[in-house]
XYZ file of C-alpha atoms in Angstrom:
764
model
C 52.700 11.219 64.487
C 53.750 11.598 60.469
C 50.467 11.988 58.761
C 48.658 9.627 56.170
C 49.595 10.621 52.512
C 47.221 10.538 49.982
C 46.399 9.952 46.595
C 47.049 13.137 44.635
C 50.138 13.727 47.131
C 53.130 14.106 45.012
C 55.618 11.718 46.985
C 58.680 10.732 46.341
C 59.720 7.440 45.487
C 59.883 4.917 48.186
C 62.569 2.517 45.941
C 64.198 5.685 44.988
C 67.310 5.228 48.016
C 68.065 1.329 46.784
C 68.367 2.987 43.404
C 70.836 5.967 43.744
C 72.819 3.868 46.703
C 72.723 0.912 44.498
C 71.233 -1.437 47.002
C 68.877 -2.147 43.993
C 69.195 -5.369 43.070
C 68.287 -6.097 38.954
C 68.546 -9.621 37.435
C 72.412 -10.042 36.441
C 73.231 -8.157 40.162
C 71.979 -11.481 41.820
C 75.280 -13.397 43.284
C 74.402 -17.260 41.988
C 76.375 -20.616 43.618
C 79.130 -21.599 41.273
C 77.615 -19.882 37.978
C 78.555 -21.244 34.581
C 78.079 -18.098 32.170
C 76.641 -18.361 29.044
C 77.352 -16.242 25.663
C 75.290 -16.199 22.266
C 76.719 -16.896 18.736
C 74.190 -15.310 16.503
C 73.851 -15.357 12.845
C 75.800 -13.763 10.080
C 73.237 -13.680 7.161
C 69.500 -12.967 7.134
C 68.010 -16.148 5.496
C 69.048 -19.896 4.667
C 70.724 -22.365 6.325
C 73.338 -23.631 8.531
C 75.656 -25.725 6.558
C 77.926 -27.008 9.420
C 78.961 -25.771 12.823
C 83.049 -26.032 13.280
C 83.062 -26.473 17.463
C 86.770 -27.960 17.743
C 88.685 -24.580 18.129
C 85.882 -22.905 20.567
C 86.014 -26.195 23.043
C 90.094 -25.503 23.198
C 89.656 -22.632 24.997
C 90.391 -23.551 28.799
C 86.508 -23.330 30.787
C 84.282 -24.271 28.157
C 81.504 -27.018 29.591
C 79.411 -27.471 26.469
C 78.430 -25.732 23.156
C 74.596 -25.340 22.414
C 73.518 -25.689 18.696
C 70.166 -27.183 16.804
C 72.435 -30.477 16.594
C 72.946 -31.365 20.101
C 69.766 -29.805 21.886
C 67.229 -31.821 20.436
C 63.279 -30.843 20.828
C 63.359 -29.827 24.435
C 61.881 -26.602 23.972
C 58.140 -26.685 22.619
C 56.340 -24.092 20.903
C 54.103 -22.184 21.898
C 51.558 -19.068 20.595
C 52.423 -15.470 19.955
C 52.021 -13.329 22.298
C 49.494 -10.717 20.540
C 47.656 -14.333 19.388
C 46.809 -15.199 23.208
C 50.543 -16.973 23.740
C 53.079 -15.991 25.538
C 56.094 -15.682 23.082
C 57.233 -12.312 21.613
C 58.522 -14.312 18.170
C 57.483 -18.185 17.646
C 60.942 -18.285 15.427
C 62.726 -20.960 17.676
C 66.535 -20.694 17.482
C 68.805 -24.041 17.783
C 65.190 -25.797 16.899
C 66.500 -26.510 13.299
C 69.153 -25.178 10.779
C 66.719 -22.484 9.389
C 68.174 -18.978 9.393
C 64.978 -16.806 9.955
C 66.666 -13.173 10.121
C 70.258 -11.688 10.900
C 71.413 -11.944 14.127
C 69.201 -14.872 15.575
C 70.617 -17.290 18.077
C 72.578 -20.230 16.543
C 74.467 -21.485 19.400
C 74.818 -20.959 23.335
C 78.611 -21.140 24.741
C 78.782 -22.387 28.357
C 81.990 -21.558 29.936
C 82.931 -21.152 33.826
C 83.595 -17.121 32.710
C 82.942 -15.136 30.678
C 85.440 -14.382 28.988
C 85.858 -17.585 28.442
C 82.506 -18.295 27.257
C 82.750 -14.717 24.838
C 86.063 -15.987 23.636
C 84.893 -19.211 22.976
C 81.488 -18.261 20.720
C 83.879 -16.074 18.540
C 85.924 -19.027 17.403
C 82.975 -20.739 16.587
C 83.078 -20.996 12.528
C 79.671 -21.308 10.921
C 79.336 -21.919 7.487
C 75.622 -20.836 5.889
C 73.797 -22.155 2.301
C 72.699 -18.034 1.884
C 69.440 -17.105 0.004
C 69.302 -13.476 -0.678
C 66.867 -11.733 1.899
C 63.957 -9.621 1.877
C 64.941 -6.328 4.145
C 61.172 -4.941 4.290
C 59.129 -2.661 2.359
C 59.959 -2.637 -1.626
C 62.582 -5.393 -1.648
C 62.183 -8.432 -3.924
C 60.529 -11.726 -2.040
C 58.402 -9.369 0.514
C 54.667 -10.352 1.206
C 51.617 -8.316 1.396
C 48.425 -9.307 3.475
C 45.891 -7.533 4.640
C 45.694 -7.255 8.618
C 42.242 -8.921 8.320
C 43.173 -11.670 6.183
C 45.199 -12.938 8.633
C 43.762 -12.075 11.881
C 40.463 -13.325 12.766
C 39.545 -10.741 15.594
C 40.873 -7.698 13.791
C 38.831 -5.196 10.759
C 39.646 -2.076 9.871
C 37.503 0.651 11.515
C 35.487 2.321 8.786
C 32.313 4.246 8.296
C 30.079 6.405 5.788
C 31.729 6.542 2.276
C 35.108 8.434 2.480
C 36.033 7.656 -1.004
C 32.962 9.645 -2.662
C 33.295 12.228 0.153
C 37.055 12.834 -0.521
C 36.235 13.103 -4.282
C 33.545 15.723 -3.660
C 34.982 17.595 -1.055
C 36.424 21.619 -1.480
C 39.623 21.380 0.614
C 42.073 17.955 0.927
C 45.473 16.462 1.766
C 46.576 13.570 0.168
C 50.239 12.717 1.227
C 52.499 9.885 2.188
C 54.290 9.513 5.368
C 57.123 6.885 7.141
C 58.017 6.042 10.118
C 61.726 3.924 10.815
C 62.435 1.141 12.921
C 63.289 1.853 16.032
C 64.802 -0.355 19.489
C 63.840 0.263 22.519
C 67.633 0.279 23.821
C 66.674 0.094 27.967
C 69.953 0.329 29.995
C 70.086 -2.899 31.550
C 70.840 -5.289 28.788
C 68.674 -8.388 28.440
C 69.402 -11.099 30.776
C 68.481 -14.394 31.984
C 69.837 -16.303 34.810
C 68.661 -20.060 35.865
C 69.022 -22.401 38.588
C 67.608 -25.636 39.400
C 67.069 -27.050 42.831
C 65.147 -30.493 43.373
C 62.947 -29.995 40.555
C 62.335 -26.125 40.260
C 63.484 -23.670 38.315
C 64.131 -20.359 39.649
C 64.418 -17.294 36.930
C 65.948 -14.140 37.292
C 64.663 -11.987 34.035
C 63.877 -8.256 34.146
C 60.014 -8.663 33.107
C 57.057 -6.704 32.607
C 55.172 -10.007 33.193
C 56.375 -12.713 35.572
C 52.857 -14.594 35.875
C 53.316 -15.082 32.254
C 57.113 -15.756 31.796
C 56.667 -18.520 34.272
C 53.313 -20.075 32.456
C 54.976 -19.835 29.437
C 58.657 -21.283 30.234
C 56.760 -24.128 31.762
C 54.860 -24.376 28.549
C 57.991 -24.634 26.565
C 59.795 -26.989 29.361
C 56.886 -29.297 29.397
C 56.702 -28.586 33.418
C 54.259 -27.450 35.835
C 54.162 -24.129 36.321
C 54.061 -24.056 39.815
C 57.666 -25.718 39.970
C 59.166 -22.261 37.983
C 59.574 -18.962 40.403
C 60.754 -15.772 38.290
C 62.215 -12.717 40.103
C 62.494 -9.756 38.606
C 61.942 -6.964 41.713
C 63.682 -4.089 39.559
C 63.970 -3.305 35.768
C 66.344 -1.035 34.020
C 64.192 0.142 31.452
C 61.511 -1.850 29.255
C 59.608 -0.294 27.589
C 58.072 -2.765 26.082
C 60.826 -5.011 25.432
C 60.289 -7.144 28.368
C 56.829 -7.925 27.886
C 56.816 -10.888 26.414
C 58.919 -14.211 26.436
C 62.026 -14.502 24.442
C 63.508 -17.212 23.276
C 66.790 -17.071 25.012
C 64.598 -18.106 28.505
C 64.174 -21.588 27.742
C 67.766 -22.248 26.480
C 69.254 -20.788 29.437
C 67.095 -23.226 31.635
C 67.843 -25.783 29.529
C 71.644 -24.995 30.008
C 71.281 -25.242 33.581
C 69.266 -28.288 33.732
C 71.680 -29.858 31.232
C 74.790 -28.752 33.328
C 73.081 -29.044 37.255
C 75.092 -25.835 37.524
C 73.669 -21.725 37.359
C 73.639 -20.352 34.483
C 73.987 -16.587 33.962
C 73.412 -14.645 30.300
C 73.947 -11.174 29.838
C 73.875 -10.487 26.458
C 75.578 -7.800 24.771
C 74.203 -4.240 23.504
C 74.293 -5.369 20.029
C 72.892 -8.537 20.363
C 69.816 -6.993 21.823
C 69.209 -5.598 18.593
C 68.052 -9.161 17.264
C 66.850 -10.974 19.731
C 64.404 -9.221 21.286
C 61.869 -7.095 19.908
C 61.467 -3.455 18.376
C 59.457 -0.802 16.804
C 59.102 -1.889 12.926
C 58.840 0.617 10.161
C 55.656 1.917 8.622
C 54.269 3.396 5.600
C 50.835 5.582 5.632
C 49.251 7.045 2.773
C 46.450 9.516 4.576
C 43.560 11.603 2.500
C 41.771 13.847 4.648
C 39.097 16.446 3.744
C 37.146 19.076 5.234
C 34.858 21.897 3.742
C 36.029 25.363 3.804
C 34.840 26.235 7.835
C 37.367 23.445 8.485
C 34.706 20.619 9.767
C 36.278 17.040 8.462
C 34.273 15.259 5.740
C 36.802 12.208 4.716
C 39.114 10.336 6.465
C 41.186 7.495 4.911
C 44.344 5.981 6.360
C 46.074 3.436 5.080
C 49.053 1.672 6.933
C 51.611 -0.636 5.764
C 54.088 -2.951 8.817
C 56.860 -4.621 8.454
C 56.752 -8.046 10.204
C 58.869 -11.354 9.993
C 58.293 -14.257 7.873
C 56.530 -16.467 10.586
C 54.618 -14.041 12.568
C 51.577 -11.731 11.696
C 52.775 -9.407 14.478
C 51.033 -5.766 13.517
C 49.927 -2.578 15.672
C 47.560 -1.445 13.844
C 46.838 1.957 15.055
C 43.804 3.050 12.766
C 41.759 1.728 15.440
C 43.435 5.007 17.201
C 43.702 7.554 14.214
C 40.110 7.093 13.151
C 38.739 7.925 16.537
C 40.491 11.115 17.202
C 38.107 13.583 15.731
C 34.488 13.690 14.651
C 34.233 12.764 11.068
C 31.423 11.164 9.204
C 33.170 9.149 6.353
C 36.029 7.340 7.501
C 38.327 4.326 5.814
C 41.272 2.457 7.039
C 43.372 -0.348 5.538
C 46.565 -1.952 7.455
C 48.697 -4.911 5.640
C 51.767 -6.583 7.089
C 55.005 -7.120 5.220
C 56.167 -10.056 5.888
C 60.379 -9.839 5.330
C 63.408 -11.948 6.604
C 63.582 -9.989 9.804
C 63.193 -10.606 13.568
C 59.632 -10.066 14.943
C 58.672 -6.935 15.984
C 56.843 -6.014 19.196
C 55.631 -3.843 21.709
C 57.259 -0.205 21.891
C 56.171 2.475 24.333
C 52.773 3.445 22.278
C 53.023 0.623 19.825
C 50.624 1.694 17.622
C 49.989 5.535 18.664
C 53.424 6.846 17.903
C 53.576 5.883 13.950
C 49.937 6.108 13.518
C 49.445 9.907 14.873
C 52.583 10.991 13.371
C 50.849 10.324 10.018
C 47.642 11.932 11.220
C 48.714 14.973 12.911
C 50.839 15.647 10.202
C 48.111 15.562 7.588
C 46.251 17.758 9.906
C 48.724 20.152 10.131
C 48.946 20.172 6.051
C 44.990 20.511 6.297
C 45.581 24.093 8.813
C 47.584 25.723 6.091
C 45.659 24.373 3.058
C 42.355 25.505 4.992
C 44.259 28.831 6.102
C 43.548 28.192 9.307
C 45.147 28.215 12.728
C 46.032 24.577 13.912
C 44.451 24.253 17.500
C 40.965 25.950 15.696
C 41.014 23.260 13.133
C 41.517 20.690 16.291
C 38.743 22.736 18.440
C 36.506 22.586 15.299
C 36.520 18.852 14.875
C 36.524 18.308 18.420
C 34.071 15.285 19.644
C 32.101 13.124 22.395
C 31.044 10.376 20.223
C 33.596 8.516 18.365
C 33.094 8.256 14.514
C 32.833 4.513 13.813
C 30.276 3.213 16.106
C 28.857 6.567 17.618
C 30.183 5.879 21.412
C 30.808 8.508 23.666
C 33.859 8.458 25.682
C 33.782 8.644 29.028
C 35.820 11.280 29.602
C 37.744 13.969 26.958
C 39.633 16.944 27.767
C 41.465 17.531 24.426
C 40.572 21.258 23.879
C 41.094 22.010 27.429
C 44.321 20.406 26.986
C 45.226 22.840 24.209
C 44.079 25.434 25.980
C 46.442 24.935 28.359
C 49.422 24.384 26.594
C 48.707 27.078 23.925
C 48.586 29.323 26.598
C 51.945 28.345 28.494
C 53.621 28.037 25.455
C 52.880 31.297 24.062
C 50.917 30.553 20.957
C 49.265 33.406 20.316
C 52.923 34.923 19.220
C 53.170 32.478 16.586
C 53.126 34.171 13.194
C 51.693 31.376 10.730
C 53.488 31.854 7.843
C 56.828 29.468 6.779
C 59.645 31.454 7.470
C 59.027 34.303 9.183
C 60.232 33.594 12.819
C 63.993 34.262 13.287
C 66.648 34.973 15.875
C 69.935 35.968 14.010
C 71.105 33.220 11.788
C 68.405 30.499 13.413
C 64.919 29.775 11.828
C 62.408 29.158 14.655
C 59.472 27.422 14.171
C 56.350 26.120 16.492
C 54.464 23.253 15.995
C 51.356 21.664 17.733
C 49.829 17.464 17.500
C 47.389 16.339 19.607
C 48.070 13.032 22.052
C 46.116 10.261 23.157
C 45.927 6.576 24.480
C 43.876 4.357 25.221
C 42.590 3.715 29.559
C 43.093 0.290 29.702
C 42.531 -2.183 33.012
C 43.182 -5.829 33.377
C 42.131 -8.302 36.202
C 44.379 -8.066 39.139
C 45.183 -9.825 42.885
C 46.643 -8.187 45.909
C 47.340 -9.211 49.280
C 47.585 -6.526 51.842
C 48.663 -7.493 55.588
C 48.775 -4.769 58.667
C 49.502 -5.541 62.080
C 49.008 -3.951 65.670
C 51.777 -1.396 65.311
C 50.132 -0.544 61.902
C 53.192 -1.486 59.662
C 51.828 -2.510 56.309
C 52.655 -5.077 53.619
C 51.519 -5.029 50.413
C 52.284 -8.073 47.829
C 51.112 -8.288 44.186
C 53.343 -9.776 41.342
C 52.798 -6.589 39.338
C 55.947 -4.599 37.982
C 57.906 -1.521 38.404
C 59.548 -0.536 34.762
C 60.723 2.320 36.277
C 57.715 3.979 36.434
C 57.310 4.912 39.632
C 54.557 1.424 40.514
C 56.478 0.898 44.084
C 55.211 4.578 44.918
C 51.777 4.645 43.820
C 50.705 1.757 45.308
C 52.144 2.148 48.227
C 50.309 5.588 48.447
C 46.873 3.896 47.788
C 47.626 1.365 50.900
C 48.612 4.838 52.907
C 45.203 6.670 51.814
C 43.162 3.951 52.822
C 44.708 2.023 55.822
C 45.588 5.550 57.550
C 49.187 5.159 58.054
C 52.201 6.639 56.576
C 54.113 5.983 53.798
C 57.269 4.491 56.025
C 55.198 2.003 57.496
C 54.636 0.392 54.380
C 56.573 -2.081 52.468
C 55.307 -3.204 49.071
C 56.639 -6.439 47.426
C 56.275 -6.886 43.219
C 58.087 -8.590 40.561
C 57.608 -12.177 41.956
C 55.531 -15.291 40.442
C 55.156 -16.469 43.824
C 52.352 -13.030 44.662
C 48.976 -12.474 43.477
C 48.841 -12.373 40.094
C 48.955 -9.159 38.299
C 48.897 -8.378 34.504
C 51.615 -7.602 32.111
C 52.835 -4.203 32.882
C 52.012 -2.743 29.103
C 48.893 -0.574 27.695
C 49.840 1.533 30.846
C 47.602 -0.192 32.731
C 49.334 -0.778 36.307
C 48.427 2.321 38.047
C 44.892 1.513 37.281
C 44.593 -2.401 37.599
C 46.728 -2.397 40.684
C 46.149 0.368 42.786
C 42.117 -0.407 42.448
C 42.919 -4.030 43.649
C 45.036 -2.263 46.422
C 42.291 -0.311 47.253
C 39.469 -2.941 47.441
C 42.111 -5.401 49.729
C 42.578 -2.158 52.065
C 38.661 -1.639 51.777
C 37.893 -4.948 53.211
C 40.641 -4.124 56.260
C 38.855 -0.789 56.808
C 35.701 -2.864 56.955
C 36.535 -5.395 59.185
C 38.265 -2.799 61.971
C 35.406 -0.669 61.782
C 32.633 -3.784 62.088
C 34.505 -4.745 65.019
C 34.434 -1.014 66.593
C 30.982 -0.790 66.478
C 29.921 -4.217 67.527
C 32.294 -3.494 70.766
C 29.724 -2.650 73.238
C 31.848 -0.486 75.540
C 33.831 1.349 72.568
C 33.719 4.630 71.308
C 31.873 3.884 68.281
C 29.495 1.201 69.712
C 25.828 1.672 67.729
C 27.261 4.028 65.056
C 27.212 3.102 61.186
C 30.312 0.942 60.281
C 30.087 2.485 56.816
C 31.015 6.017 58.189
C 34.173 5.471 60.398
C 37.548 6.339 58.528
C 41.235 5.582 58.835
C 43.572 8.257 58.975
C 46.141 9.549 60.100
C 46.868 6.311 62.590
C 43.599 6.808 63.660
C 40.439 5.395 63.562
C 37.410 8.397 63.405
C 33.926 9.450 62.744
C 33.531 11.909 60.974
C 30.633 13.012 63.623
C 33.195 12.727 66.433
C 35.051 10.100 68.657
C 38.311 8.624 67.529
C 40.885 5.723 68.642
C 44.215 4.412 68.214
C 44.320 2.315 65.207
C 46.749 -0.651 67.158
C 43.566 -0.441 69.254
C 40.979 -0.595 66.650
C 43.402 -3.604 65.021
C 43.869 -5.651 68.459
C 39.887 -5.843 68.626
C 39.787 -7.768 65.589
C 43.248 -9.544 65.725
C 46.090 -9.663 68.174
C 48.255 -10.539 65.017
C 48.022 -8.738 61.498
C 44.954 -8.799 59.696
C 45.447 -9.869 56.243
C 43.142 -9.099 52.561
C 43.472 -10.963 49.850
C 40.931 -9.377 46.971
C 40.572 -9.727 43.404
C 39.175 -6.901 40.956
C 37.583 -7.698 37.292
C 37.057 -4.738 35.276
C 34.664 -3.863 33.274
C 34.922 -5.006 29.716
C 36.904 -8.201 30.857
C 35.282 -11.752 29.688
C 34.178 -13.902 32.240
C 37.805 -15.965 31.852
C 39.909 -13.129 32.060
C 40.280 -13.627 35.789
C 41.443 -17.067 35.342
C 43.403 -16.099 31.815
C 45.705 -13.449 34.502
C 46.328 -16.553 36.445
C 48.291 -17.740 33.740
C 49.871 -14.955 33.232
C 47.996 -14.709 29.920
C 47.022 -10.025 28.883
C 44.097 -9.511 29.370
C 43.081 -5.485 29.115
C 39.844 -4.194 28.562
C 39.141 -0.511 27.304
C 40.091 1.992 24.879
C 38.369 1.608 21.143
C 36.948 -1.981 22.124
C 34.337 -1.365 24.753
C 30.785 -2.673 23.490
C 29.192 0.505 25.097
C 31.917 3.149 25.673
C 34.945 4.270 25.043
C 37.707 5.439 26.746
C 40.945 7.184 26.398
C 43.469 9.993 27.971
C 44.415 12.624 25.839
C 47.229 15.898 25.639
C 48.666 18.566 23.685
C 52.178 18.752 22.794
C 53.787 22.257 21.494
C 57.643 22.093 20.143
C 59.569 24.935 19.295
C 62.396 24.116 16.978
C 65.338 25.786 15.160
C 66.731 25.018 11.850
C 70.260 27.053 11.169
C 70.030 28.862 7.657
C 73.550 27.618 6.603
C 74.314 24.200 8.289
C 70.766 23.121 8.173
C 71.277 21.825 11.831
C 68.170 21.523 14.227
C 67.612 22.138 17.554
C 64.402 21.720 19.774
C 65.041 24.692 22.832
C 61.669 23.380 24.249
C 58.259 21.191 24.553
C 55.061 21.790 26.593
C 52.728 19.322 26.989
C 49.141 19.274 28.537
C 47.425 16.055 29.449
C 44.003 14.877 31.009
C 44.981 11.011 32.060
C 42.435 10.773 35.095
C 43.128 11.121 38.666
C 46.835 10.956 39.261
C 47.792 9.021 42.094
C 51.361 11.153 42.113
C 51.945 14.332 40.487
C 55.942 13.576 40.498
C 56.377 10.163 38.988
C 52.987 11.230 36.872
C 55.338 14.664 35.760
C 58.723 12.189 35.403
C 56.708 9.660 33.046
C 55.337 12.392 30.833
C 58.755 14.605 31.014
C 60.221 11.769 29.734
C 57.670 10.712 26.823
C 58.025 14.030 25.796
C 61.880 13.782 25.261
C 61.403 10.345 23.743
C 58.958 12.023 21.543
C 61.091 14.449 20.202
C 63.774 11.579 20.018
C 61.403 9.784 17.609
C 61.286 13.258 15.420
C 64.801 14.020 15.199
C 67.109 11.441 15.747
C 66.644 7.745 16.613
C 66.706 5.323 14.055
C 67.905 1.245 13.284
C 69.188 1.578 10.084
C 69.317 -1.635 7.859
C 71.643 -2.638 5.109
C 69.283 -3.507 2.525
C 71.133 -5.906 1.013
C 71.967 -7.745 3.980
C 68.615 -7.186 5.607
C 71.219 -6.957 8.909
C 71.135 -3.760 11.160
C 74.531 -1.960 11.336
C 73.778 0.815 14.167
C 73.587 -1.389 16.740
C 75.169 0.765 19.704
C 74.432 3.568 21.455
C 77.135 5.380 19.776
C 75.282 5.364 16.443
C 71.649 4.766 17.826
C 71.401 8.190 18.255
C 68.972 9.457 21.289
C 68.517 12.372 22.945
C 71.218 13.653 25.497
C 70.440 16.409 28.140
C 71.987 19.300 25.282
C 69.303 18.313 22.857
C 66.290 19.484 25.289
C 66.368 22.852 27.157
C 63.365 23.097 28.582
C 60.101 20.306 29.060
C 57.322 21.181 30.605
C 54.519 19.281 31.981
C 50.868 20.576 32.526
C 48.364 17.962 34.319
C 44.632 18.498 33.282
C 42.467 18.190 36.296
C 40.036 15.042 35.491
C 38.509 12.085 37.341
C 36.881 9.623 35.446
C 34.747 7.342 37.327
C 33.175 5.479 34.672
C 36.874 3.844 33.704
C 37.259 2.511 37.431
C 36.435 3.221 41.057
C 39.431 5.479 42.013
C 39.166 7.598 38.365
C 42.445 6.487 37.269
C 43.478 6.550 33.227
C 46.732 5.499 32.889
C 50.082 8.284 31.337
C 52.998 5.900 30.994
C 52.867 5.946 27.526
C 50.377 8.903 26.730
C 53.187 11.896 26.581
C 55.372 10.342 23.627
C 52.428 10.066 21.262
C 52.139 12.948 18.470
C 55.551 14.740 19.325
C 56.557 13.536 16.754
C 54.122 15.037 14.513
C 54.818 18.311 16.453
C 58.356 18.465 16.045
C 57.262 17.964 12.169
C 54.886 20.492 11.825
C 57.739 22.985 13.510
C 59.933 22.066 10.999
C 57.508 22.950 8.461
C 57.022 26.296 10.373
C 60.619 27.250 10.911
C 61.764 26.387 6.820
C 58.606 25.511 4.887
C 60.109 21.948 3.991
C 57.374 19.558 5.072
C 59.394 15.993 5.696
C 57.000 13.405 6.289
C 59.638 10.267 6.728
C 61.432 10.116 9.832
C 63.489 10.968 11.542
C 64.367 14.690 10.226
C 67.941 15.411 9.850
C 69.435 17.918 8.513
C 70.777 16.126 5.269
C 67.148 15.868 4.587
C 67.335 19.914 4.271
C 69.965 20.496 2.488
C 68.884 20.012 -1.008
C 64.900 20.653 -0.108
C 63.554 23.615 -1.803
C 61.711 26.054 0.448
C 60.823 29.436 1.040
C 62.977 30.072 3.873
C 66.247 28.132 3.448
């Protein structure tokens, strides 16, 4: 018999065959009966009002059925709150609610036709005229307004302790620098798509989503109907990275169109429309002042950050929650400000706060190491701590320095000449840089249903999501470990709002949240089987301790001796399937947390927001860059990352996640930026030809090292989560490597050759 797979087994993805053979059906792959096709028309201005929409030419296109605009849709879509304010929406901007234009690329019409081609042609024939107002593109734009985050968010405060200003002023070694990160877009391979169909008063929605329960409840709120009349289906997602975590306004529009025409409606937005109908990572600016004594011990840290958002929404990521807690420091001050401009509302993008804020901090730490004439790894060692500085809370576990030691050894850091420009390979200047990474350990309330038949077939059901991370596989591994059946006998069902509710797939919480509740349900089944076995008068386990019996390799076993086949043990309980339904509410979740998850709200506990402890995963990343001495071309031949992220359920999927994160981190440093025409406040590199991301030739080697760690203070299984750990800090490590190669400190991302062409340096 095939053996049980244990938690920690390097298992291949159980959904891998479906994906590589094309059998996995994504939202737009689902066939609809007699569908109508939708195409969006979007605004050509960033601020103003629609003066008129001439539909005549559009309606002459054969096959056009309707054109939805603010003039004919009425108030059928109701407003609801922003996701980050406890609601469901990624933006409160409601297209077609009025003639007001809030940002470039805002939806101004939905064209409906018998074919995609007809809908597209008709959308292009719409003649929209505007009353144009001068837009504000972002930082330094006339008309942009700035507010302090603490003044517009009742549950936010800037982390602080001690007297940072005085300590900085009196410190012997200081760094005072400004940093910036650009706008970035998720660009998942799967386009943003929504299909809706009504039948007998009930609505089915096929849409790639990181929160099917939230989409169901939020859409019901928008449409004013019972959530139980909505069914959301999203078994596979072609990339998300946060872009599908909240409800977008397009879903309600397609649902309204389907009800209006009494036919299924399918929308597949274009790549360029995805830049404005969904969220993105906003540009940020940072002023970091950091000071140390001559031994390298930090004495002051002041981190001020600014973030761009839309006019109506106070969205922020506020990454000082992380940056102020990474190192021991007695005096800390911080401030986050929000800049309102004529842009679409930003949102969650893989490691939303940590990517921009740790770029600033870890770049400043490298500058401080240079000012101290100290090795950057040693500086971090001297400021390591098991107690965060703001509230004095203990970390549940913290293996930052073991990560640095393992990564430095593999990278060959001891061979590094610290002098900038000193390492060379022919015409190529070689630079080595490093940085720390951290990400909060978070869990949400979750539910799951597990069934096992006498033949040992297992079905696990939960409305969690596999956004490409391997959730199907880690859930199956957990069930295999706890029920003693092989992986090929386990079926996992995810991504369906009719299943038991689970939290949003964000904040790297899915493995911790879902695997723990699945283990709990499996434990209920094991207990019933074991208790029936010891209660059987003539059985092999009669009178034994039920708590000691285990399920493994298709058997019920007593570690002290005695076993029987699983089928016989199950039939003692039932001739049919045994079913268990479990709910799990992690530490730190408020009393109403579970009920909120049933409503689809995001309820995550952990990180720096716990009252009695602090819980993070940590890592260290090392990057080698090569800069051509004459052309200034930048290459990245290798990256090494070591990570301590709690118990690893599946090393195969974990390594894939962390490797992808490292590559994305390099992309964040050297490639990615959404370019903005500051006169019109519109994006202009809205395709994959001009929005630069790494290809295979850009990364020669990426090594992932997993540091053994189990943290049972965070949850019973000891899982921390790692999906967003790998791409934090990598941008700083790359920037630090560029400095080491060239002597040029680039503090504004991305780092491209044009920023090195005229820069004075000691090496170029």
